[in-house]
Amino acid sequence: MALLKSNKVISSLGSISPALGVLSTRYSSWWTGVQMGPPDPILGVTEAFKRDTNPKKMNLGVGAYRDDQGKPFVLSCVRKAEALIASKQLDKEYLPIGGLGDFNKSCAQLALGADSEVVKSGRSITVQTISGTGSLRIGANYLARFHTGPHEVYLPKPSWGNHTPIFRDAGMQLKAYRYYDPSTCGFDFKGALEDISKIPEKSVILLHACAHNPTGVDPRPEQWKEIADIVKKRNLLVFFDMAYQGFASGDIDRDAWAVRHFIENGHNILLSQSFAKNMGLYGERVGGFTVVCSDAEEAKRVESQLKILIRPIYSNPPMNGARIASTILSTPDLRALWLEEVHGMANRIIKMREQLVAGLKSQGSSHNWQHVIDQIGMFCFTGLKPEQVERLTKEFSVYMTKDGRISMAGVTSGNVGYLAEAIHAVTK
Amino acid sequence: MSVFWEVPLAVPVAVFKLTQDFNNDQFPKKVNLGVGAYRTDEGKPWVLPVVKKVEKLIVHDDRLNHEYLPILGLPDFRSSASKIALGDDSLAIQEDRVGAVQCLGGTGALKIGAEFLRRFYNGTNNTKTPVYVSAPTWENHNAVFSNAGFEDVRPYKYWDAEKRGLDLAGFLGDLESCPERSVFVLHACAHNPTGTDPTKEQWKQIAEVMKRRKLFVFFDSAYQGFATGSLEKDAWAVRYFVSMGFEMFCAQSFSKNFGLYNERVGNLTIVSRDADKLKRVLSQMEKIVRTTWSNPPSQGARVVAVTLNSPELFSEWRDNVKTMADRVLLMRAQLKAKLQTLGTPGTWDHITNQIGMFSFTGLNSKQVEYLIKEKHIYLLASGRINMCGLTSKNIDYVAESIHEAVTKVQ
């Protein structure tokens, strides 16, 4: 009797004081051993920025485009496409596992070029994915299951922070090849070639198609040619990540040049595309994953396996963004408008780069800031050291990631002068 | 030599192949009783009137943009979706121990939950914990859990083919004999594919054993509102388990009850022991989401959040859901009546006893083949039919065809 009662006593003690209730095993938890996950370094920057009350504060952390007023930018072609779609009164039936067919076709053509032999012969398969992340993940899962070479993916040093955990979670191992040269804030071409020439045959090499994230440093065409040659010699499987087509130079064909060169050069590549930045469709999660195969029959087999991979993750992809992207790409005047707008976004970034450097010069900075102009795309690897970054944040409320990366999209004509002042102050 | 020359051609997913075959069929009286999506009495997809209304609001709202959602999703969506499952008056929610992850459909919610369990449940990276799914179950359950890394996905007894009902003794037997801490995937209501749900009393028995044997409760709730027409009635089992103090997951889908199939709107509701553990669980969920899809799509979640948070729109939604549920109930009643009138051999009570979109007709694979080949009526080899595929125009043809199949083919 006493034992039965004691349980009740403990339970009622628990309702008075939780600590006492811990004695009762009736209230144990499955999750006692779950650790707090580390905060996302990039999102952490935005959190801190939000809390800052300094009116001059600048958020140069996360990579989403901002207009010259520092506001999110919804492209006109997107609004027009949305209105068009709304007028069609479409149903909401499930998409096929591989996504919206029209989108997949347009997506492939955008990357490879409408007159691409690959597109014409049908020897590639493109599936709609959950933006760039989803595309990389499907690609990683595909490699883990079907790649007959070493399950090692070589990333440039540095690369987008999320590449490593994506491939790792899919079961692939990560290695690196030299890429960024901190002494020049530019491309370590020699180092890259040296490292790539030592990669074991049939390994996977990941290349950023344009606007390298986080450095903004891209190889020049002649350099791409040499890379393509050595990758061929080493018989490596090429996985291109193209998240910024159009966004880098403002010209979609120019930004896809490396991808197209590799294909012409005989590489049957894997390709991830994102429409988050170049169409401003971030939250709609629009992307594609493409496998270039030897022929249409092989493409069919690969497609069937991609579907098997996709189904147990999310069954089939979301419609809204893909429908918008597809409408834009296949409606001539919307496509033309889009090209203009993407050109506009790229141009504003380029202008900000120039104004920042001009600003630093006029502040009297003795450093060489040429790399700010040479680098391309949304991000700039300033070359600032962690202590300097910390000072920028603490003393000037300029928020960026510790590696010295700034998102140029967060710079406006209204704040570029302040930024130049701040950077000069911590580097003089 | 291609890297992929060895990649084999995979077998297509049965239910989609069925629809493909249906689409290719030229027979004028063809009927698709395969894939699980609602159809009107005209046999057409139905975009809910409230959804049309809200989508218009969204398109015309210039304050809205397409920025990234947080990794865990739209906060208003997550909280209102969890409330739908657990109830407005949920104590667990008031106690701050309920959290959620916006996911891509019900599938996505199951996936994220499965990935979390494999990493953190019953030890770290425990791939050996058995995961039990009902026999039969939605065919994708197996793949979701095995792809998440679980090595041991097994069936628990559920459907009694002879009785055409729930095999409660078998179910309870499996609950008693399975390894402690096994994971059980339970269908919250409108069991897919059988349409057979435990009664309240039976749920109570199931819960008692699961508590005693320390089994993990993972609800799959894809049809809330769709089964009886009442959100509350359809959530009874989930809420009962929460009231019994379980720490549990509930994968919610808004594909059917909002008709938002292709916008991939789902929610993984997490009920934890306390707020602190919930925080840690959610932080780890974020890491899983980040390498799967980074952050979820905004359109569908916005539609649901706007609807659930406006009393007027919420009420309209309830009506839309009831419309769908009522039509299904009507088709059930009529199909059974017609089969009885025709004198079709066997008992057909299960047609009206079963609940939700699907009915396990009890037809065997030969009879199913007959229906497909001879009568151009498409259903799954298991004998599962989607009641939504029935309309006032085709129900006679379907009833007569079933009668033929049962009398001609054994």
mmCIF file of N, CA and C in Angstrom, chain A residues 14 16 42 48 109 117 132 178-179 184 186 206 234 256 262 304 343 358 368 378 406 422:
data_model
loop_
_atom_site.group_PDB
_atom_site.id
_atom_site.type_symbol
_atom_site.label_atom_id
_atom_site.label_comp_id
_atom_site.label_asym_id
_atom_site.label_seq_id
_atom_site.Cartn_x
_atom_site.Cartn_y
_atom_site.Cartn_z
ATOM 1 N N GLY A 14 5.264 16.556 -8.073
ATOM 2 C CA GLY A 14 5.680 17.041 -9.393
ATOM 3 C C GLY A 14 4.835 18.202 -9.857
ATOM 4 N N ILE A 16 3.639 20.412 -7.940
ATOM 5 C CA ILE A 16 3.986 21.584 -7.139
ATOM 6 C C ILE A 16 5.346 22.109 -7.598
ATOM 7 N N ILE A 42 24.883 32.084 -40.793
ATOM 8 C CA ILE A 42 24.383 33.184 -41.622
ATOM 9 C C ILE A 42 23.107 33.773 -41.046
ATOM 10 N N ALA A 48 21.075 38.954 -35.118
ATOM 11 C CA ALA A 48 21.781 40.016 -34.397
ATOM 12 C C ALA A 48 21.469 41.375 -35.025
ATOM 13 N N GLN A 109 16.776 24.106 -71.249
ATOM 14 C CA GLN A 109 17.149 24.959 -72.384
ATOM 15 C C GLN A 109 17.846 26.228 -71.931
ATOM 16 N N GLU A 117 22.828 20.431 -78.597
ATOM 17 C CA GLU A 117 22.692 19.074 -79.140
ATOM 18 C C GLU A 117 22.112 18.143 -78.082
ATOM 19 N N GLY A 132 17.744 25.166 -55.285
ATOM 20 C CA GLY A 132 19.101 24.642 -55.431
ATOM 21 C C GLY A 132 19.445 23.585 -54.411
ATOM 22 N N ARG A 178 42.117 23.352 -53.964
ATOM 23 C CA ARG A 178 42.411 24.761 -53.744
ATOM 24 C C ARG A 178 41.640 25.602 -54.755
ATOM 25 N N TYR A 179 41.195 26.768 -54.315
ATOM 26 C CA TYR A 179 40.404 27.625 -55.192
ATOM 27 C C TYR A 179 40.675 29.098 -54.936
ATOM 28 N N THR A 184 45.778 37.214 -52.967
ATOM 29 C CA THR A 184 45.362 38.070 -54.089
ATOM 30 C C THR A 184 43.883 38.384 -54.041
ATOM 31 N N GLY A 186 41.897 36.476 -55.120
ATOM 32 C CA GLY A 186 41.510 36.023 -56.458
ATOM 33 C C GLY A 186 41.583 34.510 -56.586
ATOM 34 N N LEU A 206 32.839 19.142 -57.804
ATOM 35 C CA LEU A 206 31.787 20.145 -57.865
ATOM 36 C C LEU A 206 32.379 21.490 -58.267
ATOM 37 N N ARG A 234 41.586 13.328 -65.873
ATOM 38 C CA ARG A 234 41.430 12.571 -64.634
ATOM 39 C C ARG A 234 40.151 11.735 -64.637
ATOM 40 N N ALA A 256 26.360 31.015 -68.418
ATOM 41 C CA ALA A 256 26.279 29.563 -68.606
ATOM 42 C C ALA A 256 27.425 29.029 -69.456
ATOM 43 N N PHE A 262 31.897 22.699 -71.008
ATOM 44 C CA PHE A 262 32.184 21.360 -70.507
ATOM 45 C C PHE A 262 31.407 20.303 -71.293
ATOM 46 N N SER A 304 13.870 7.298 -64.251
ATOM 47 C CA SER A 304 13.063 6.396 -63.430
ATOM 48 C C SER A 304 13.659 6.272 -62.028
ATOM 49 N N HIS A 343 19.335 41.663 -65.798
ATOM 50 C CA HIS A 343 20.438 42.536 -66.186
ATOM 51 C C HIS A 343 20.514 43.736 -65.242
ATOM 52 N N ALA A 358 35.463 53.219 -55.080
ATOM 53 C CA ALA A 358 35.673 54.669 -55.211
ATOM 54 C C ALA A 358 35.606 55.330 -53.840
ATOM 55 N N ASN A 368 44.800 47.839 -51.756
ATOM 56 C CA ASN A 368 44.330 47.534 -53.108
ATOM 57 C C ASN A 368 42.955 46.867 -53.009
ATOM 58 N N MET A 378 26.697 38.113 -56.273
ATOM 59 C CA MET A 378 26.140 38.725 -55.084
ATOM 60 C C MET A 378 27.177 38.963 -53.999
ATOM 61 N N ILE A 406 30.765 39.742 -47.774
ATOM 62 C CA ILE A 406 29.613 40.638 -47.729
ATOM 63 C C ILE A 406 28.699 40.370 -48.909
ATOM 64 N N ALA A 422 33.353 52.871 -42.851
ATOM 65 C CA ALA A 422 33.527 51.852 -41.820
ATOM 66 C C ALA A 422 34.687 50.913 -42.149
#
